[in-house]
Structure formats: structure tokens, C-alpha cells
Amino acid sequence: MTESPRAPERPGPSSVTGPYERSSGPQSLADVLDRVLDKGIVIAGDIQVNLLDIELLTIKIRLLVASVDRAEEMGINWWKNDPMLSGKRDELEQENKELRERLEALEARHG
Amino acid sequence: MGDQGYYLYAVCRGLDPAVLARVEGVGPAPLEVVEVLDLQGVVSAVDLEEYGEAGLRSNLERLDWVERTARRHDAVVQACAQHAPTAPMRMATIYLDDRSVRDRLELAYDPLAAALSRVEGRQEWSVKVYATPSGPVREDSEAVVTSGAAYLRAKKAAAESRRTAEARAMRAARQVDGELSAIAVATRHLRAQDPQLSGVSSTMLLNGAYLVDAEDAPAFAEQVAALVASLTDIHIACGGPWPPYSFATVEEP
């Protein structure tokens, strides 16, 4: 774990690193892992780390980072916007509730 | 300290080993160069308690270990790639001794030499495109909506405008990829990054890697700047130059 988690990069103005100029600051861990785990030349070493292990590893890293405490510590609240997760469900539930209330109101009015 | 093995970071051609003098490896041991004909394997001795099969299996479970090793690995590869054509190895490619490194480089000589020729004088650039988070869709549900039908119409309109925005952003991402691919000599699409890892909550629409001739790098950067200026539905992040991780590839001999 990094000692002090970096503040999450906010989508702000687009960033461009000029040619011949190193990106300032450390590359994001995601970018480094994208490359050193998923890319690069694969030739057999004497010690074999099964590629499946590495697949597993990236999943594990995700799970690890995703643990709510850790994510909150990093200021990440992505799940609130992820349609696959609770955000959308809440929205749908809320919408259902509102529709039910309207229906009840209409039914009450029309007796 | 257990038995020693060798960690292979990258294979280079024409690298002056002196440039590695101040670069740290993954462990305390200094970087060394193993030569096979004109190929140079950049290695350092590692403790097999940490980097042996059992050690790796347990260490790969620890994010702090993975991060440190990944960053050191990348730093060595970056240092090599700044000075010579470089084919980066995947992280944690370990041999029991230097003889074994030599054997492996001999066996893979042709594909490694070909990979180095493919990336020589070229740089990898990373361009990521995110959907610009759309502002809250205006829903006049509080004040104006007086009937169920109007309420449903407003909901439908909101969903519609979300879909339109998404389609516009996707088109813009495709335009970015198309225009940059035209300048690059090769393009790879990496998996979109998980928001948990990237720390950016917006949807990643494109995670592109572009191999660019060094002399075309200014034109590439100009094109990126032009796209940034003209496309407002998306957020573009460009980084590099990276060592050619996504383009130095070999088939296992």
C-alpha cells in the first residue's frame, strides 16, 4: 500500500504532456500495472508465475482497493455513479416509490 | 539471505551500461548487463526467498510489494529505453543463474532482435479518453410537473439526453483514436481501466497505446492538443513517452 494514497485525479481540463518531456510526477499505479503485468515480453523464466495467477492478482488488487474503507480513504465514491451497482438501483427504487405515490394519489382522487 | 537468482528487466541493444549505474533494481543488488551477441539482458541478482516460486506467490498477494516491484521494474525499463532500443520483459521474469539468462536470450535471439528493430527510434504514447461527467440532468419534477404523464415525459427526456451525450462522447473517442492512429505506426487498445485503480470516476472510453516515430512525436502532440481543443464532450489525458511495453512483443520460441 502506498503510504499516503494519492488524491484521486479529478477529470479537469485535459492534460497533455509535451513530447520529450517526461510526465511530471509518478505514473499512476494503474498505468504502471497495465504495462508491467499485462504487457511486456513474455519469455519463460526458470521460476514460473502462472499467467492465471497474474489475472487473479489484478482481480485481487481490484478487490483490495475496492474494499470500502480503503476506497473511502482514497476519496473514491465511484459506486455511487456505477449503473451496475447501488447507484442505479437506488434511483430505480426512488422512481418506483414516486410512481407508486402518484398512483395512490390519483386513485384517491378518483375514489 | 537465501539462494540468489536473476531478475530480467529488459533486453536492449547498444546500451551503455554506465547509464544504469545510478538506477536501482528491485532489490539491493546493482544492475548488470548479460551479453548475448548484440543483445543485452539487463538483470540484477535477487534473493530467491523473495523471488522464488513460493516467495512470488505470497508476495504477489501484497499490493505494497506489487506496487514497489512494479515501479522499480518500470524505472529500470524507463532508464534503458531513454538510451537504447529496449524490449521490456513482463514483471518478475526470474532465472536461477546468469547462464540460464544467456541460454534463454540465445534461444529467443531472432524474435527479440526483431522486436527491438520494430521499436527502435519509436516511442509509446498513452492516450486515454473519458466521458465528461454530464451535469445533473435538469428534471423539473418539483415545481412544474403536475401530472403523472408529464413526470414520465420528463424522465424519458432525461434518459434520452443521457443517451445522446453518451453517443456523442463515443463518437468523439473514435475520432481521437482514428486521427492518432493515422500518425502512429501501430496502435493497441488496452483494457479500459477500472475506476478503482485509475482514481478517475468518469467512464473510460478509450485506453489507447500508440507507437510513434520519434520524429513524429511533435506532430502527434499537436494533434492531441487540437483534439483537446475541439472535442468538448470528452476529457483527454495523454502521457508519455513510455517504453514500448505494448509493442515489443515476441512469440515464445
Coordinates of C-alpha atoms in Angstrom, one line a residue:
Chain A
M1 CA 0.0 0.0 0.0
T2 CA 1.4 3.4 -0.8
E3 CA 2.0 5.3 2.4
S4 CA -0.2 8.2 1.6
P5 CA -2.7 7.4 -1.1
R6 CA -2.7 9.9 -3.9
A7 CA -5.7 12.1 -4.2
P8 CA -7.8 10.8 -7.0
E9 CA -7.2 12.6 -10.3
R10 CA -10.2 14.7 -11.0
P11 CA -11.4 14.9 -14.5
G12 CA -10.5 18.5 -15.1
P13 CA -9.0 20.3 -18.1
S14 CA -7.4 17.8 -20.5
S15 CA -3.7 17.2 -19.7
V16 CA -1.1 17.0 -22.4
T17 CA 2.5 16.1 -21.7
G18 CA 4.7 17.6 -24.3
P19 CA 6.9 15.5 -26.4
Y20 CA 10.4 14.8 -25.0
E21 CA 9.1 15.9 -21.7
R22 CA 8.6 13.2 -19.0
S23 CA 5.2 13.3 -17.4
S24 CA 5.7 15.2 -14.2
G25 CA 5.2 13.2 -11.1
P26 CA 4.9 9.4 -10.8
Q27 CA 2.8 7.5 -13.3
S28 CA -0.4 6.2 -11.8
L29 CA -0.2 2.8 -10.3
A30 CA -2.9 1.7 -12.8
D31 CA -0.8 2.8 -15.7
V32 CA 2.3 1.0 -14.5
L33 CA 0.4 -2.2 -13.7
D34 CA -1.3 -2.1 -17.1
R35 CA 2.1 -2.3 -18.6
V36 CA 4.3 -4.4 -16.4
L37 CA 1.7 -7.0 -15.6
D38 CA -0.3 -7.2 -18.8
K39 CA 2.2 -6.2 -21.4
G40 CA 5.9 -6.6 -21.9
I41 CA 7.7 -9.6 -23.4
V42 CA 6.7 -12.9 -22.0
I43 CA 9.6 -15.4 -22.3
A44 CA 9.8 -18.4 -19.9
G45 CA 11.7 -17.8 -16.8
D46 CA 13.1 -20.5 -14.6
I47 CA 10.6 -19.5 -12.0
Q48 CA 7.1 -19.7 -13.4
V49 CA 4.4 -17.5 -12.2
N50 CA 1.4 -18.8 -13.9
L51 CA -0.3 -16.1 -16.0
L52 CA -3.5 -17.2 -14.4
D53 CA -2.0 -16.1 -11.1
I54 CA -1.5 -12.7 -12.6
E55 CA -5.0 -12.5 -13.9
L56 CA -6.1 -13.4 -10.4
L57 CA -3.7 -10.9 -9.0
T58 CA -5.2 -8.0 -10.9
I59 CA -8.6 -9.1 -9.7
K60 CA -7.3 -9.3 -6.1
I61 CA -5.8 -5.9 -6.4
R62 CA -9.1 -4.6 -7.5
L63 CA -10.9 -6.2 -4.6
L64 CA -8.3 -5.0 -2.2
V65 CA -8.6 -1.4 -3.5
A66 CA -12.3 -1.7 -3.6
S67 CA -12.8 -2.5 0.0
V68 CA -15.0 0.3 1.1
D69 CA -12.8 1.6 3.8
R70 CA -9.8 1.8 1.6
A71 CA -11.8 3.4 -1.2
E72 CA -13.3 6.0 1.0
E73 CA -9.8 6.7 2.4
M74 CA -8.8 7.3 -1.2
G75 CA -11.8 9.6 -1.7
I76 CA -13.3 7.3 -4.3
N77 CA -17.0 7.0 -4.5
W78 CA -17.4 5.7 -8.0
W79 CA -20.0 3.1 -7.0
K80 CA -22.4 5.9 -6.4
N81 CA -22.4 6.5 -10.2
D82 CA -21.9 3.0 -11.4
P83 CA -25.2 1.9 -13.0
M84 CA -24.3 -1.7 -12.3
L85 CA -24.1 -1.0 -8.6
S86 CA -26.2 0.5 -6.0
G87 CA -26.5 4.0 -7.5
K88 CA -28.8 3.0 -10.3
R89 CA -30.7 0.6 -8.1
D90 CA -31.4 3.4 -5.6
E91 CA -32.5 5.6 -8.5
L92 CA -34.9 3.0 -9.7
E93 CA -36.2 2.3 -6.3
Q94 CA -36.8 6.0 -5.7
E95 CA -38.5 6.3 -9.1
N96 CA -40.8 3.3 -8.3
K97 CA -41.6 4.9 -5.0
E98 CA -42.5 8.2 -6.6
L99 CA -44.7 6.4 -9.2
R100 CA -46.5 4.4 -6.5
E101 CA -47.2 7.6 -4.6
R102 CA -48.6 9.3 -7.7
L103 CA -50.7 6.3 -8.5
E104 CA -52.1 6.2 -5.0
A105 CA -52.8 10.0 -5.1
L106 CA -54.6 9.5 -8.5
E107 CA -56.6 6.6 -7.2
A108 CA -57.6 8.5 -4.1
R109 CA -58.7 11.5 -6.2
H110 CA -60.9 9.3 -8.4
G111 CA -62.2 7.4 -5.5
Chain B
M1 CA 19.7 -14.3 2.6
G2 CA 18.6 -17.4 0.6
D3 CA 19.9 -18.6 -2.8
Q4 CA 20.3 -16.0 -5.5
G5 CA 18.5 -15.8 -8.8
Y6 CA 18.5 -13.2 -11.6
Y7 CA 15.6 -10.8 -12.3
L8 CA 15.5 -9.9 -16.1
Y9 CA 14.0 -6.4 -16.7
A10 CA 14.5 -5.9 -20.3
V11 CA 16.6 -6.7 -23.4
C12 CA 18.4 -3.9 -25.1
R13 CA 20.8 -3.3 -28.0
G14 CA 23.7 -0.8 -27.9
L15 CA 23.1 0.3 -24.3
D16 CA 26.0 1.9 -22.5
P17 CA 25.9 0.0 -19.1
A18 CA 27.3 3.2 -17.4
V19 CA 23.8 4.8 -17.7
L20 CA 22.5 2.1 -15.3
A21 CA 25.0 3.0 -12.5
R22 CA 22.6 5.1 -10.6
V23 CA 19.4 3.2 -11.2
E24 CA 18.1 0.9 -8.5
G25 CA 16.9 -2.6 -9.2
V26 CA 14.1 -4.4 -7.3
G27 CA 16.5 -5.5 -4.6
P28 CA 19.7 -4.2 -3.1
A29 CA 21.9 -5.7 -5.8
P30 CA 23.2 -3.5 -8.6
L31 CA 22.0 -3.8 -12.2
E32 CA 24.2 -5.9 -14.5
V33 CA 24.2 -6.5 -18.2
V34 CA 24.4 -10.0 -19.7
E35 CA 25.5 -10.0 -23.3
V36 CA 24.5 -12.4 -26.0
L37 CA 25.9 -11.4 -29.4
D38 CA 24.5 -7.8 -29.7
L39 CA 21.7 -8.3 -27.3
Q40 CA 21.9 -7.1 -23.7
G41 CA 19.8 -8.6 -20.9
V42 CA 19.5 -6.1 -18.0
V43 CA 19.4 -8.1 -14.8
S44 CA 20.0 -7.9 -11.1
A45 CA 20.6 -10.6 -8.5
V46 CA 17.6 -11.2 -6.3
D47 CA 17.0 -13.3 -3.2
L48 CA 15.0 -16.4 -4.2
E49 CA 13.3 -16.3 -0.8
E50 CA 11.6 -13.2 -2.1
Y51 CA 11.5 -14.0 -5.8
G52 CA 11.4 -17.8 -5.9
E53 CA 8.2 -19.6 -6.7
A54 CA 6.9 -19.7 -3.1
G55 CA 8.0 -16.2 -2.4
L56 CA 6.5 -14.7 -5.5
R57 CA 3.2 -16.5 -4.9
S58 CA 2.8 -14.9 -1.5
N59 CA 4.4 -11.6 -2.4
L60 CA 2.1 -11.1 -5.4
E61 CA -0.8 -11.1 -2.9
R62 CA 0.5 -7.9 -1.3
L63 CA -0.3 -4.7 -3.0
D64 CA 2.5 -2.8 -1.3
W65 CA 5.0 -5.4 -2.6
V66 CA 3.5 -5.4 -6.1
E67 CA 3.5 -1.6 -6.3
R68 CA 7.1 -1.3 -5.2
T69 CA 8.3 -4.0 -7.5
A70 CA 6.2 -2.7 -10.5
R71 CA 7.6 0.8 -10.0
R72 CA 11.2 -0.3 -9.7
H73 CA 10.8 -2.6 -12.7
D74 CA 9.3 0.3 -14.7
A75 CA 12.1 2.7 -13.5
V76 CA 14.8 0.3 -14.8
V77 CA 13.0 -0.2 -18.1
Q78 CA 12.5 3.6 -18.5
A79 CA 16.2 4.2 -17.9
C80 CA 17.1 1.7 -20.6
A81 CA 14.5 3.0 -23.1
Q82 CA 15.8 6.5 -22.7
H83 CA 19.2 5.4 -24.1
A84 CA 18.7 2.4 -26.4
P85 CA 16.1 0.3 -28.2
T86 CA 14.5 -1.7 -25.4
A87 CA 12.2 -4.7 -25.2
P88 CA 10.7 -4.7 -21.7
M89 CA 10.1 -8.0 -20.0
R90 CA 6.9 -8.8 -18.1
M91 CA 7.4 -8.2 -14.4
A92 CA 9.0 -10.9 -12.3
T93 CA 10.8 -12.9 -15.1
I94 CA 13.3 -14.8 -12.9
Y95 CA 16.2 -17.1 -13.7
L96 CA 18.2 -19.3 -11.4
D97 CA 21.6 -18.1 -12.7
D98 CA 23.2 -15.9 -15.4
R99 CA 23.9 -18.9 -17.5
S100 CA 20.2 -19.5 -17.7
V101 CA 19.6 -15.9 -18.8
R102 CA 22.2 -16.3 -21.5
D103 CA 20.6 -19.6 -22.7
R104 CA 17.2 -18.0 -22.9
L105 CA 18.4 -14.9 -24.8
E106 CA 20.2 -17.2 -27.3
L107 CA 17.1 -19.3 -27.8
A108 CA 14.9 -16.2 -28.3
Y109 CA 17.5 -14.3 -30.2
D110 CA 15.6 -13.9 -33.5
P111 CA 12.3 -12.7 -32.1
L112 CA 14.0 -10.4 -29.6
A113 CA 16.1 -8.9 -32.3
A114 CA 13.1 -8.4 -34.5
A115 CA 11.1 -6.8 -31.6
L116 CA 14.0 -4.4 -31.0
S117 CA 14.1 -3.4 -34.6
R118 CA 10.4 -2.8 -34.6
V119 CA 10.6 -0.3 -31.7
E120 CA 13.9 1.3 -32.5
G121 CA 13.6 5.1 -32.7
R122 CA 10.0 4.9 -31.7
Q123 CA 8.0 5.8 -28.5
E124 CA 4.9 4.6 -26.9
W125 CA 2.3 7.3 -26.1
S126 CA -0.7 6.7 -23.9
V127 CA -4.0 8.5 -24.7
K128 CA -7.0 8.0 -22.5
V129 CA -10.4 9.4 -23.2
Y130 CA -13.0 9.8 -20.5
A131 CA -16.6 10.8 -20.8
T132 CA -17.0 14.3 -19.5
P133 CA -19.3 13.9 -16.5
S134 CA -22.5 15.4 -17.6
G135 CA -24.0 17.9 -15.2
P136 CA -27.1 16.8 -13.3
V137 CA -29.8 16.4 -15.9
R138 CA -32.4 19.1 -15.2
E139 CA -35.6 17.5 -14.1
D140 CA -38.3 20.0 -13.2
S141 CA -40.1 17.4 -11.1
E142 CA -40.5 19.6 -8.1
A143 CA -42.2 22.7 -9.4
V144 CA -43.5 22.2 -12.9
V145 CA -44.6 18.6 -13.2
T146 CA -48.2 18.4 -12.3
S147 CA -49.3 15.1 -13.8
G148 CA -48.0 11.6 -13.9
A149 CA -47.7 11.8 -17.7
A150 CA -45.6 15.0 -17.5
Y151 CA -43.5 13.3 -14.9
L152 CA -42.9 10.3 -17.2
R153 CA -42.2 12.6 -20.1
A154 CA -39.6 14.4 -18.1
K155 CA -38.0 11.1 -17.0
K156 CA -37.9 9.9 -20.6
A157 CA -36.4 13.2 -21.9
A158 CA -33.7 12.9 -19.2
A159 CA -32.8 9.4 -20.2
E160 CA -32.8 10.4 -23.8
S161 CA -30.4 13.3 -23.3
R162 CA -28.1 11.0 -21.3
R163 CA -28.1 8.5 -24.2
T164 CA -27.4 11.3 -26.7
A165 CA -24.5 12.5 -24.6
E166 CA -23.0 9.0 -24.4
A167 CA -23.3 8.5 -28.1
R168 CA -21.6 11.9 -28.8
A169 CA -18.8 11.0 -26.4
M170 CA -18.3 7.6 -28.1
R171 CA -18.1 9.2 -31.5
A172 CA -15.5 11.7 -30.2
A173 CA -13.4 8.9 -28.7
R174 CA -13.5 7.1 -32.1
Q175 CA -12.4 10.2 -33.8
V176 CA -9.5 10.6 -31.4
D177 CA -8.4 7.0 -32.0
G178 CA -8.7 7.4 -35.8
E179 CA -6.8 10.6 -36.0
L180 CA -4.0 9.5 -33.7
S181 CA -3.7 6.0 -35.3
A182 CA -3.1 7.8 -38.6
I183 CA 0.1 9.4 -37.2
A184 CA 1.2 6.3 -35.2
V185 CA 3.0 3.3 -36.8
A186 CA 0.9 1.0 -34.6
T187 CA -2.0 1.2 -32.2
R188 CA -3.1 -1.0 -29.4
H189 CA -6.2 -0.8 -27.3
L190 CA -5.6 -1.6 -23.7
R191 CA -8.4 -2.6 -21.4
A192 CA -10.3 0.3 -20.0
Q193 CA -9.0 1.0 -16.5
D194 CA -11.1 0.3 -13.5
P195 CA -12.1 3.5 -11.8
Q196 CA -10.9 1.9 -8.5
L197 CA -7.4 1.7 -9.9
S198 CA -7.2 4.8 -12.0
G199 CA -8.8 7.0 -9.4
V200 CA -10.9 8.7 -12.1
S201 CA -14.6 8.2 -11.7
S202 CA -15.7 9.1 -15.2
T203 CA -16.2 6.3 -17.7
M204 CA -13.0 5.5 -19.7
L205 CA -14.0 5.3 -23.3
L206 CA -10.5 4.7 -24.8
N207 CA -7.2 3.5 -23.3
G208 CA -5.0 3.7 -26.4
A209 CA -1.3 3.0 -26.8
Y210 CA 0.3 4.5 -29.9
L211 CA 3.7 3.7 -31.2
V212 CA 5.1 6.8 -32.7
D213 CA 8.3 7.5 -34.7
A214 CA 10.4 9.9 -32.5
E215 CA 10.4 12.5 -35.3
D216 CA 6.6 12.4 -35.5
A217 CA 6.2 12.9 -31.7
P218 CA 5.7 16.7 -32.1
A219 CA 3.0 16.2 -34.8
F220 CA 1.3 13.6 -32.5
A221 CA 1.3 16.0 -29.6
E222 CA 0.0 18.8 -31.8
Q223 CA -2.8 16.5 -33.0
V224 CA -3.7 15.7 -29.4
A225 CA -3.8 19.4 -28.5
A226 CA -6.1 20.1 -31.5
L227 CA -8.4 17.3 -30.4
V228 CA -8.4 18.5 -26.8
A229 CA -9.4 22.0 -28.1
S230 CA -12.1 20.8 -30.4
L231 CA -13.8 18.0 -28.6
T232 CA -15.7 19.1 -25.5
D233 CA -17.8 16.0 -24.8
I234 CA -14.7 14.1 -23.7
H235 CA -11.7 14.6 -21.4
I236 CA -8.4 13.5 -23.0
A237 CA -5.3 12.5 -21.0
C238 CA -2.1 12.0 -22.8
G239 CA 1.1 10.6 -21.2
G240 CA 4.5 9.5 -22.4
P241 CA 6.8 8.7 -23.8
W242 CA 6.6 5.2 -22.3
P243 CA 9.0 2.4 -23.1
P244 CA 7.3 0.3 -25.8
Y245 CA 5.6 -2.1 -23.4
S246 CA 2.6 -2.6 -25.6
F247 CA 4.6 -3.0 -28.9
A248 CA 7.8 -5.0 -28.1
T249 CA 6.2 -8.5 -28.3
V250 CA 7.6 -11.9 -29.2
E251 CA 6.1 -15.3 -29.8
E252 CA 7.5 -17.7 -27.2
P253 CA 10.2 -19.7 -29.2

